[in-house]
Amino acid sequence: MTQTIFNNWQPEHSRLWGQIPVVQPHNLHKSPLFTDEALAELIEHYPRADYSLVIPGRRDQDHHHKWREGDIGEASGAEVLKAIKEGFLWINLRNLPKNSEKFKQLGEQLFDEMQANVPGLHVKNSEITLLITSPGAQTYYHCDVPGQSLWHIRGRKKAYIYPAINPFMPDETLEQVIMQETEEEIPFEPWFDDHALVVDMEPGMMAHWPQFAPHRVENYDSLNISITTEHWTSEIERNYKVRYANGLLRRKLNIAPKSTATTGMSYLSKAVLQSLWRRSGLAKKHIWCREIDFKLDPADPHKMLDITPFTLNPGNS
Ligand SMILES: [Fe+2]
């Protein structure tokens, strides 16, 4: 982009970044990368291993976190967009910088600006994912391991961002997420909402929250297009390592860890412990393996065709 991405950064935001949720205006929604034509083109040529097309569960259903995953099949990019606009689906396109030179450049600009805005922020690794979601679709209560930001591009959605502390994110639950022990939803109580920052996300708004802060999103009645960015810094890595080691101590040695410090001898020994464990082969490697059992019907955006199921393991592709 020729203009800056952040467009109203103030000195106080540098100090608040990563400490509490920060909501900022941005210019990404003006980029030609997000027109229907550009998105259709991107979808049509996207590697199979790097996208998920999903029929999510509905909130009023039991096991609403269970979903069905499908394939674009012979549908064109425009037909995929139409199916999402008129149906109840979402698609995410992962690893955008790897798969698109234009998104690679966008990512470089975005993280350069982020680091220029936040003194001391040194991003070691980053990722960008595109999310295209149907009217009324939801992303259920969850937390992510790296630093994460949501950049809203088109449509309207409501984001709920919760404190990254007990009881919203109990230590044991966070350790399960970090050790990839569960694909189940993390526990949520409706009264959590009374303590959430609730933001109506309009095109041109972004939100960044502290590491491990749980969040969820509800689309209003419109097609929604957003990107999420993830980033790793030394501090984010240290938080990951100490929580991983705490999970090990709790589960394998029956010790209730009290400290989440990321400096000092206790931290160093935990960093070694989790590293040895993860290299030892004892760690139960979570295999992200999904069954793909439908494809879109190009003739009818409301119809899904059952296919002979196949499995996909993006991590090994
Ligand atoms: Fe998230």
mmCIF file of C-alpha atoms and ligand atoms in Angstrom:
data_model
loop_
_atom_site.group_PDB
_atom_site.id
_atom_site.type_symbol
_atom_site.label_atom_id
_atom_site.label_comp_id
_atom_site.label_asym_id
_atom_site.label_seq_id
_atom_site.Cartn_x
_atom_site.Cartn_y
_atom_site.Cartn_z
ATOM 1 C CA MET A 1 0.000 0.000 0.000
ATOM 2 C CA THR A 2 1.280 3.463 -0.791
ATOM 3 C CA GLN A 3 -0.353 5.011 2.277
ATOM 4 C CA THR A 4 0.351 3.967 5.848
ATOM 5 C CA ILE A 5 -1.743 1.139 7.303
ATOM 6 C CA PHE A 6 -2.164 2.603 10.792
ATOM 7 C CA ASN A 7 -3.670 6.054 10.424
ATOM 8 C CA ASN A 8 -4.199 7.492 13.889
ATOM 9 C CA TRP A 9 -1.465 6.118 16.106
ATOM 10 C CA GLN A 10 -0.910 8.124 19.284
ATOM 11 C CA PRO A 11 1.976 7.830 21.757
ATOM 12 C CA GLU A 12 -0.244 6.278 24.417
ATOM 13 C CA HIS A 13 -1.044 3.354 22.122
ATOM 14 C CA SER A 14 2.644 2.394 22.128
ATOM 15 C CA ARG A 15 2.489 2.002 25.886
ATOM 16 C CA LEU A 16 -0.856 0.186 25.907
ATOM 17 C CA TRP A 17 0.001 -2.294 23.112
ATOM 18 C CA GLY A 18 -0.027 -5.830 24.461
ATOM 19 C CA GLN A 19 -1.126 -4.680 27.936
ATOM 20 C CA ILE A 20 -4.845 -4.119 27.328
ATOM 21 C CA PRO A 21 -6.965 -4.435 24.159
ATOM 22 C CA VAL A 22 -6.128 -1.664 21.696
ATOM 23 C CA VAL A 23 -8.623 -0.717 18.983
ATOM 24 C CA GLN A 24 -7.252 1.360 16.125
ATOM 25 C CA PRO A 25 -8.332 2.655 12.728
ATOM 26 C CA HIS A 26 -6.442 1.384 9.680
ATOM 27 C CA ASN A 27 -6.452 1.714 5.894
ATOM 28 C CA LEU A 28 -6.370 -1.928 4.799
ATOM 29 C CA HIS A 29 -10.019 -1.907 3.738
ATOM 30 C CA LYS A 30 -9.079 0.534 0.947
ATOM 31 C CA SER A 31 -6.601 -1.934 -0.554
ATOM 32 C CA PRO A 32 -7.512 -3.442 -3.946
ATOM 33 C CA LEU A 33 -6.489 -6.835 -2.506
ATOM 34 C CA PHE A 34 -9.947 -7.196 -0.965
ATOM 35 C CA THR A 35 -12.325 -6.520 -3.884
ATOM 36 C CA ASP A 36 -14.610 -9.380 -4.937
ATOM 37 C CA GLU A 37 -12.543 -9.833 -8.081
ATOM 38 C CA ALA A 38 -9.223 -9.979 -6.239
ATOM 39 C CA LEU A 39 -10.576 -12.363 -3.610
ATOM 40 C CA ALA A 40 -12.154 -14.629 -6.232
ATOM 41 C CA GLU A 41 -8.833 -14.816 -8.063
ATOM 42 C CA LEU A 42 -6.972 -15.571 -4.814
ATOM 43 C CA ILE A 43 -9.405 -18.326 -3.762
ATOM 44 C CA GLU A 44 -9.397 -19.967 -7.152
ATOM 45 C CA HIS A 45 -5.655 -20.554 -7.146
ATOM 46 C CA TYR A 46 -5.123 -21.204 -3.458
ATOM 47 C CA PRO A 47 -3.242 -24.399 -2.461
ATOM 48 C CA ARG A 48 -5.536 -27.101 -1.066
ATOM 49 C CA ALA A 49 -3.335 -27.537 2.005
ATOM 50 C CA ASP A 50 -3.660 -23.912 3.027
ATOM 51 C CA TYR A 51 -7.399 -23.350 3.047
ATOM 52 C CA SER A 52 -10.317 -24.619 5.096
ATOM 53 C CA LEU A 53 -13.906 -24.373 3.902
ATOM 54 C CA VAL A 54 -16.207 -24.981 6.820
ATOM 55 C CA ILE A 55 -19.878 -25.320 7.693
ATOM 56 C CA PRO A 56 -19.783 -24.256 11.345
ATOM 57 C CA GLY A 57 -22.096 -25.530 14.041
ATOM 58 C CA ARG A 58 -24.894 -23.174 15.036
ATOM 59 C CA ARG A 59 -24.995 -21.671 18.500
ATOM 60 C CA ASP A 60 -28.357 -23.269 19.316
ATOM 61 C CA GLN A 61 -27.050 -26.772 18.525
ATOM 62 C CA ASP A 62 -25.420 -29.140 20.974
ATOM 63 C CA HIS A 63 -21.738 -29.541 20.165
ATOM 64 C CA HIS A 64 -21.880 -26.311 18.203
ATOM 65 C CA HIS A 65 -18.095 -26.246 18.035
ATOM 66 C CA LYS A 66 -18.193 -29.312 15.784
ATOM 67 C CA TRP A 67 -18.062 -28.457 12.140
ATOM 68 C CA ARG A 68 -18.025 -30.024 8.699
ATOM 69 C CA GLU A 69 -15.172 -29.321 6.393
ATOM 70 C CA GLY A 70 -15.417 -29.267 2.621
ATOM 71 C CA ASP A 71 -13.710 -28.649 -0.668
ATOM 72 C CA ILE A 72 -14.159 -25.903 -3.235
ATOM 73 C CA GLY A 73 -14.498 -28.626 -5.872
ATOM 74 C CA GLU A 74 -15.119 -27.199 -9.335
ATOM 75 C CA ALA A 75 -16.582 -23.934 -8.042
ATOM 76 C CA SER A 76 -14.934 -20.732 -9.270
ATOM 77 C CA GLY A 77 -13.673 -18.150 -6.798
ATOM 78 C CA ALA A 78 -16.727 -16.000 -7.525
ATOM 79 C CA GLU A 79 -19.013 -18.974 -6.835
ATOM 80 C CA VAL A 80 -17.256 -19.629 -3.523
ATOM 81 C CA LEU A 81 -17.819 -16.005 -2.520
ATOM 82 C CA LYS A 82 -21.470 -16.243 -3.560
ATOM 83 C CA ALA A 83 -21.941 -19.434 -1.523
ATOM 84 C CA ILE A 84 -20.488 -17.746 1.564
ATOM 85 C CA LYS A 85 -22.481 -14.537 1.008
ATOM 86 C CA GLU A 86 -25.764 -16.417 0.681
ATOM 87 C CA GLY A 87 -25.134 -19.421 2.932
ATOM 88 C CA PHE A 88 -23.686 -20.324 6.324
ATOM 89 C CA LEU A 89 -20.048 -21.082 5.714
ATOM 90 C CA TRP A 90 -16.602 -19.744 6.171
ATOM 91 C CA ILE A 91 -13.301 -20.083 4.395
ATOM 92 C CA ASN A 92 -9.903 -19.242 5.743
ATOM 93 C CA LEU A 93 -6.809 -18.861 3.616
ATOM 94 C CA ARG A 94 -3.702 -19.503 5.691
ATOM 95 C CA ASN A 95 -0.069 -18.619 5.034
ATOM 96 C CA LEU A 96 -0.945 -15.656 2.836
ATOM 97 C CA PRO A 97 2.595 -14.232 2.576
ATOM 98 C CA LYS A 98 3.878 -17.614 1.348
ATOM 99 C CA ASN A 99 1.136 -17.907 -1.259
ATOM 100 C CA SER A 100 0.774 -14.339 -2.523
ATOM 101 C CA GLU A 101 3.527 -11.869 -3.327
ATOM 102 C CA LYS A 102 1.087 -8.993 -2.774
ATOM 103 C CA PHE A 103 0.162 -10.207 0.701
ATOM 104 C CA LYS A 104 3.840 -10.777 1.437
ATOM 105 C CA GLN A 105 4.474 -7.096 0.695
ATOM 106 C CA LEU A 106 1.431 -6.093 2.713
ATOM 107 C CA GLY A 107 2.674 -8.144 5.658
ATOM 108 C CA GLU A 108 6.114 -6.545 5.481
ATOM 109 C CA GLN A 109 4.598 -3.072 5.539
ATOM 110 C CA LEU A 110 2.179 -3.979 8.318
ATOM 111 C CA PHE A 111 4.804 -5.427 10.651
ATOM 112 C CA ASP A 112 7.307 -2.673 9.824
ATOM 113 C CA GLU A 113 4.697 -0.115 10.898
ATOM 114 C CA MET A 114 3.751 -2.123 13.973
ATOM 115 C CA GLN A 115 7.382 -2.272 15.087
ATOM 116 C CA ALA A 116 7.927 1.419 14.320
ATOM 117 C CA ASN A 117 4.856 2.267 16.410
ATOM 118 C CA VAL A 118 5.797 0.099 19.374
ATOM 119 C CA PRO A 119 9.380 0.743 20.527
ATOM 120 C CA GLY A 120 11.005 -2.473 21.701
ATOM 121 C CA LEU A 121 8.694 -4.709 19.658
ATOM 122 C CA HIS A 122 10.859 -7.087 17.605
ATOM 123 C CA VAL A 123 8.760 -9.484 15.570
ATOM 124 C CA LYS A 124 10.662 -12.725 14.908
ATOM 125 C CA ASN A 125 7.949 -14.543 13.011
ATOM 126 C CA SER A 126 4.570 -13.571 11.659
ATOM 127 C CA GLU A 127 1.645 -14.955 9.740
ATOM 128 C CA ILE A 128 -1.452 -13.633 7.988
ATOM 129 C CA THR A 129 -4.765 -15.451 7.507
ATOM 130 C CA LEU A 130 -7.744 -14.248 5.480
ATOM 131 C CA LEU A 131 -11.226 -15.003 6.848
ATOM 132 C CA ILE A 132 -14.349 -14.798 4.690
ATOM 133 C CA THR A 133 -17.455 -15.593 6.709
ATOM 134 C CA SER A 134 -21.208 -15.734 6.155
ATOM 135 C CA PRO A 135 -23.826 -13.397 7.597
ATOM 136 C CA GLY A 136 -24.623 -14.548 11.140
ATOM 137 C CA ALA A 137 -21.570 -16.811 11.454
ATOM 138 C CA GLN A 138 -19.662 -16.858 14.735
ATOM 139 C CA THR A 139 -16.187 -17.632 15.952
ATOM 140 C CA TYR A 140 -16.631 -19.255 19.340
ATOM 141 C CA TYR A 141 -14.773 -18.472 22.545
ATOM 142 C CA HIS A 142 -11.095 -19.370 22.172
ATOM 143 C CA CYS A 143 -7.590 -18.090 22.711
ATOM 144 C CA ASP A 144 -4.553 -18.096 20.473
ATOM 145 C CA VAL A 145 -0.978 -18.799 21.472
ATOM 146 C CA PRO A 146 0.955 -16.072 19.577
ATOM 147 C CA GLY A 147 0.251 -12.350 19.587
ATOM 148 C CA GLN A 148 -2.862 -11.797 17.519
ATOM 149 C CA SER A 149 -4.674 -8.903 15.855
ATOM 150 C CA LEU A 150 -7.953 -8.779 13.954
ATOM 151 C CA TRP A 151 -8.120 -6.380 11.017
ATOM 152 C CA HIS A 152 -11.621 -5.837 9.742
ATOM 153 C CA ILE A 153 -12.065 -5.159 6.034
ATOM 154 C CA ARG A 154 -15.720 -5.577 4.912
ATOM 155 C CA GLY A 155 -19.098 -6.168 6.606
ATOM 156 C CA ARG A 156 -19.855 -5.717 10.302
ATOM 157 C CA LYS A 157 -19.113 -7.956 13.234
ATOM 158 C CA LYS A 158 -19.097 -7.754 17.001
ATOM 159 C CA ALA A 159 -15.897 -8.762 18.777
ATOM 160 C CA TYR A 160 -15.827 -9.704 22.465
ATOM 161 C CA ILE A 161 -12.396 -9.551 24.097
ATOM 162 C CA TYR A 162 -11.991 -10.924 27.642
ATOM 163 C CA PRO A 163 -9.237 -10.509 30.222
ATOM 164 C CA ALA A 164 -6.390 -13.028 29.943
ATOM 165 C CA ILE A 165 -6.753 -14.018 33.587
ATOM 166 C CA ASN A 166 -8.717 -16.394 35.797
ATOM 167 C CA PRO A 167 -11.630 -17.195 35.557
ATOM 168 C CA PHE A 168 -11.810 -16.259 31.868
ATOM 169 C CA MET A 169 -8.652 -18.188 31.049
ATOM 170 C CA PRO A 170 -7.721 -20.535 33.908
ATOM 171 C CA ASP A 171 -4.074 -21.639 33.984
ATOM 172 C CA GLU A 172 -4.974 -25.300 33.479
ATOM 173 C CA THR A 173 -7.067 -24.499 30.415
ATOM 174 C CA LEU A 174 -4.376 -22.307 28.911
ATOM 175 C CA GLU A 175 -1.821 -25.064 29.435
ATOM 176 C CA GLN A 176 -4.114 -27.490 27.608
ATOM 177 C CA VAL A 177 -4.394 -25.088 24.692
ATOM 178 C CA ILE A 178 -0.627 -24.551 24.576
ATOM 179 C CA MET A 179 0.151 -28.252 24.824
ATOM 180 C CA GLN A 180 -2.459 -28.851 22.109
ATOM 181 C CA GLU A 181 -4.202 -31.391 24.282
ATOM 182 C CA THR A 182 -7.719 -30.438 23.335
ATOM 183 C CA GLU A 183 -9.779 -29.415 20.357
ATOM 184 C CA GLU A 184 -12.769 -28.904 22.607
ATOM 185 C CA GLU A 185 -14.113 -25.465 23.259
ATOM 186 C CA ILE A 186 -12.665 -23.765 26.288
ATOM 187 C CA PRO A 187 -15.187 -23.220 29.110
ATOM 188 C CA PHE A 188 -17.387 -20.158 28.654
ATOM 189 C CA GLU A 189 -20.075 -18.646 30.890
ATOM 190 C CA PRO A 190 -22.548 -16.076 29.521
ATOM 191 C CA TRP A 191 -21.721 -13.676 32.377
ATOM 192 C CA PHE A 192 -18.173 -13.421 31.042
ATOM 193 C CA ASP A 193 -19.662 -10.952 28.546
ATOM 194 C CA ASP A 194 -20.267 -8.445 31.366
ATOM 195 C CA HIS A 195 -16.497 -8.175 31.703
ATOM 196 C CA ALA A 196 -15.575 -8.176 28.029
ATOM 197 C CA LEU A 197 -14.553 -5.291 25.862
ATOM 198 C CA VAL A 198 -17.267 -5.413 23.196
ATOM 199 C CA VAL A 199 -16.379 -3.740 19.906
ATOM 200 C CA ASP A 200 -18.565 -3.266 16.849
ATOM 201 C CA MET A 201 -15.985 -3.840 14.174
ATOM 202 C CA GLU A 202 -16.523 -1.679 11.110
ATOM 203 C CA PRO A 203 -14.386 -1.793 7.975
ATOM 204 C CA GLY A 204 -11.130 0.005 8.769
ATOM 205 C CA MET A 205 -10.948 -1.003 12.429
ATOM 206 C CA MET A 206 -8.392 -3.326 13.997
ATOM 207 C CA ALA A 207 -8.100 -4.788 17.477
ATOM 208 C CA HIS A 208 -5.057 -6.194 19.210
ATOM 209 C CA TRP A 209 -5.248 -7.875 22.611
ATOM 210 C CA PRO A 210 -2.831 -9.209 25.200
ATOM 211 C CA GLN A 211 -1.371 -12.670 24.545
ATOM 212 C CA PHE A 212 -3.748 -15.478 25.622
ATOM 213 C CA ALA A 213 -6.751 -13.123 25.971
ATOM 214 C CA PRO A 214 -9.840 -15.160 25.037
ATOM 215 C CA HIS A 215 -12.151 -13.691 22.413
ATOM 216 C CA ARG A 216 -15.112 -14.500 20.241
ATOM 217 C CA VAL A 217 -16.815 -12.878 17.265
ATOM 218 C CA GLU A 218 -20.409 -12.643 16.026
ATOM 219 C CA ASN A 219 -21.121 -11.493 12.486
ATOM 220 C CA TYR A 220 -23.969 -9.133 11.867
ATOM 221 C CA ASP A 221 -26.151 -9.781 8.852
ATOM 222 C CA SER A 222 -23.494 -9.282 6.218
ATOM 223 C CA LEU A 223 -20.669 -11.050 4.473
ATOM 224 C CA ASN A 224 -17.560 -10.419 6.558
ATOM 225 C CA ILE A 225 -14.005 -10.156 5.354
ATOM 226 C CA SER A 226 -11.155 -9.809 7.832
ATOM 227 C CA ILE A 227 -7.550 -10.772 8.226
ATOM 228 C CA THR A 228 -5.874 -11.947 11.375
ATOM 229 C CA THR A 229 -2.181 -11.393 11.928
ATOM 230 C CA GLU A 230 -0.103 -13.442 14.313
ATOM 231 C CA HIS A 231 3.345 -12.601 15.539
ATOM 232 C CA TRP A 232 6.056 -14.012 17.781
ATOM 233 C CA THR A 233 8.492 -11.980 19.846
ATOM 234 C CA SER A 234 11.027 -13.170 22.435
ATOM 235 C CA GLU A 235 8.601 -12.274 25.197
ATOM 236 C CA ILE A 236 5.713 -14.121 23.562
ATOM 237 C CA GLU A 237 7.986 -17.154 23.146
ATOM 238 C CA ARG A 238 9.023 -17.020 26.790
ATOM 239 C CA ASN A 239 5.378 -16.894 27.890
ATOM 240 C CA TYR A 240 4.703 -19.911 25.706
ATOM 241 C CA LYS A 241 7.628 -21.858 27.174
ATOM 242 C CA VAL A 242 6.807 -21.127 30.808
ATOM 243 C CA ARG A 243 3.154 -22.072 30.342
ATOM 244 C CA TYR A 244 4.146 -25.256 28.526
ATOM 245 C CA ALA A 245 6.514 -26.197 31.367
ATOM 246 C CA ASN A 246 3.846 -25.381 33.955
ATOM 247 C CA GLY A 247 1.489 -27.712 32.107
ATOM 248 C CA LEU A 248 4.104 -30.464 32.259
ATOM 249 C CA LEU A 249 4.723 -29.947 35.968
ATOM 250 C CA ARG A 250 0.999 -30.036 36.694
ATOM 251 C CA ARG A 251 0.231 -33.093 34.583
ATOM 252 C CA LYS A 252 3.329 -35.242 34.791
ATOM 253 C CA LEU A 253 4.781 -34.377 38.188
ATOM 254 C CA ASN A 254 1.636 -33.418 40.057
ATOM 255 C CA ILE A 255 3.131 -30.097 41.073
ATOM 256 C CA ALA A 256 0.902 -27.020 40.993
ATOM 257 C CA PRO A 257 3.138 -24.333 39.492
ATOM 258 C CA LYS A 258 2.764 -20.925 41.087
ATOM 259 C CA SER A 259 4.996 -18.761 38.943
ATOM 260 C CA THR A 260 4.592 -17.555 35.386
ATOM 261 C CA ALA A 261 7.759 -15.445 35.574
ATOM 262 C CA THR A 262 9.722 -15.223 32.336
ATOM 263 C CA THR A 263 13.063 -14.325 33.909
ATOM 264 C CA GLY A 264 15.302 -15.799 36.591
ATOM 265 C CA MET A 265 16.381 -19.329 37.482
ATOM 266 C CA SER A 266 12.874 -20.727 37.744
ATOM 267 C CA TYR A 267 12.148 -19.569 34.192
ATOM 268 C CA LEU A 268 15.436 -20.926 32.834
ATOM 269 C CA SER A 269 14.870 -24.354 34.311
ATOM 270 C CA LYS A 270 11.322 -24.399 32.916
ATOM 271 C CA ALA A 271 12.595 -23.382 29.478
ATOM 272 C CA VAL A 272 15.030 -26.325 29.559
ATOM 273 C CA LEU A 273 12.361 -28.711 30.858
ATOM 274 C CA GLN A 274 9.845 -27.970 28.115
ATOM 275 C CA SER A 275 12.549 -28.091 25.454
ATOM 276 C CA LEU A 276 13.782 -31.512 26.603
ATOM 277 C CA TRP A 277 10.239 -32.823 26.768
ATOM 278 C CA ARG A 278 9.287 -31.581 23.337
ATOM 279 C CA ARG A 279 12.463 -33.011 21.784
ATOM 280 C CA SER A 280 12.241 -36.311 23.637
ATOM 281 C CA GLY A 281 9.412 -37.685 21.568
ATOM 282 C CA LEU A 282 7.379 -38.094 24.754
ATOM 283 C CA ALA A 283 5.230 -35.121 23.865
ATOM 284 C CA LYS A 284 1.982 -36.311 22.380
ATOM 285 C CA LYS A 285 2.228 -34.668 18.988
ATOM 286 C CA HIS A 286 -1.099 -33.231 18.086
ATOM 287 C CA ILE A 287 -1.892 -34.234 14.529
ATOM 288 C CA TRP A 288 -4.217 -31.746 12.983
ATOM 289 C CA CYS A 289 -6.072 -34.015 10.640
ATOM 290 C CA ARG A 290 -9.452 -33.157 9.272
ATOM 291 C CA GLU A 291 -11.926 -35.090 7.220
ATOM 292 C CA ILE A 292 -13.221 -33.346 4.128
ATOM 293 C CA ASP A 293 -16.650 -34.704 3.278
ATOM 294 C CA PHE A 294 -18.483 -32.243 1.009
ATOM 295 C CA LYS A 295 -17.869 -29.985 -1.940
ATOM 296 C CA LEU A 296 -19.618 -26.915 -3.227
ATOM 297 C CA ASP A 297 -22.109 -27.233 -6.062
ATOM 298 C CA PRO A 298 -21.151 -24.583 -8.647
ATOM 299 C CA ALA A 299 -24.719 -24.634 -10.005
ATOM 300 C CA ASP A 300 -26.314 -23.847 -6.658
ATOM 301 C CA PRO A 301 -24.533 -21.836 -3.946
ATOM 302 C CA HIS A 302 -26.985 -23.167 -1.351
ATOM 303 C CA LYS A 303 -26.193 -26.811 -2.045
ATOM 304 C CA MET A 304 -23.380 -28.968 -0.674
ATOM 305 C CA LEU A 305 -22.565 -32.229 -2.404
ATOM 306 C CA ASP A 306 -21.422 -35.196 -0.321
ATOM 307 C CA ILE A 307 -18.117 -36.643 -1.499
ATOM 308 C CA THR A 308 -16.071 -39.674 -0.579
ATOM 309 C CA PRO A 309 -14.347 -38.337 2.534
ATOM 310 C CA PHE A 310 -10.627 -37.713 2.461
ATOM 311 C CA THR A 311 -8.312 -36.447 5.131
ATOM 312 C CA LEU A 312 -5.955 -33.566 5.064
ATOM 313 C CA ASN A 313 -3.079 -32.846 7.341
ATOM 314 C CA PRO A 314 -1.876 -29.333 6.529
ATOM 315 C CA GLY A 315 1.098 -29.724 8.816
ATOM 316 C CA ASN A 316 2.525 -32.501 6.672
ATOM 317 C CA SER A 317 1.645 -31.246 3.258
HETATM 318 FE FE FE B 1 -8.408 -15.842 17.574
#
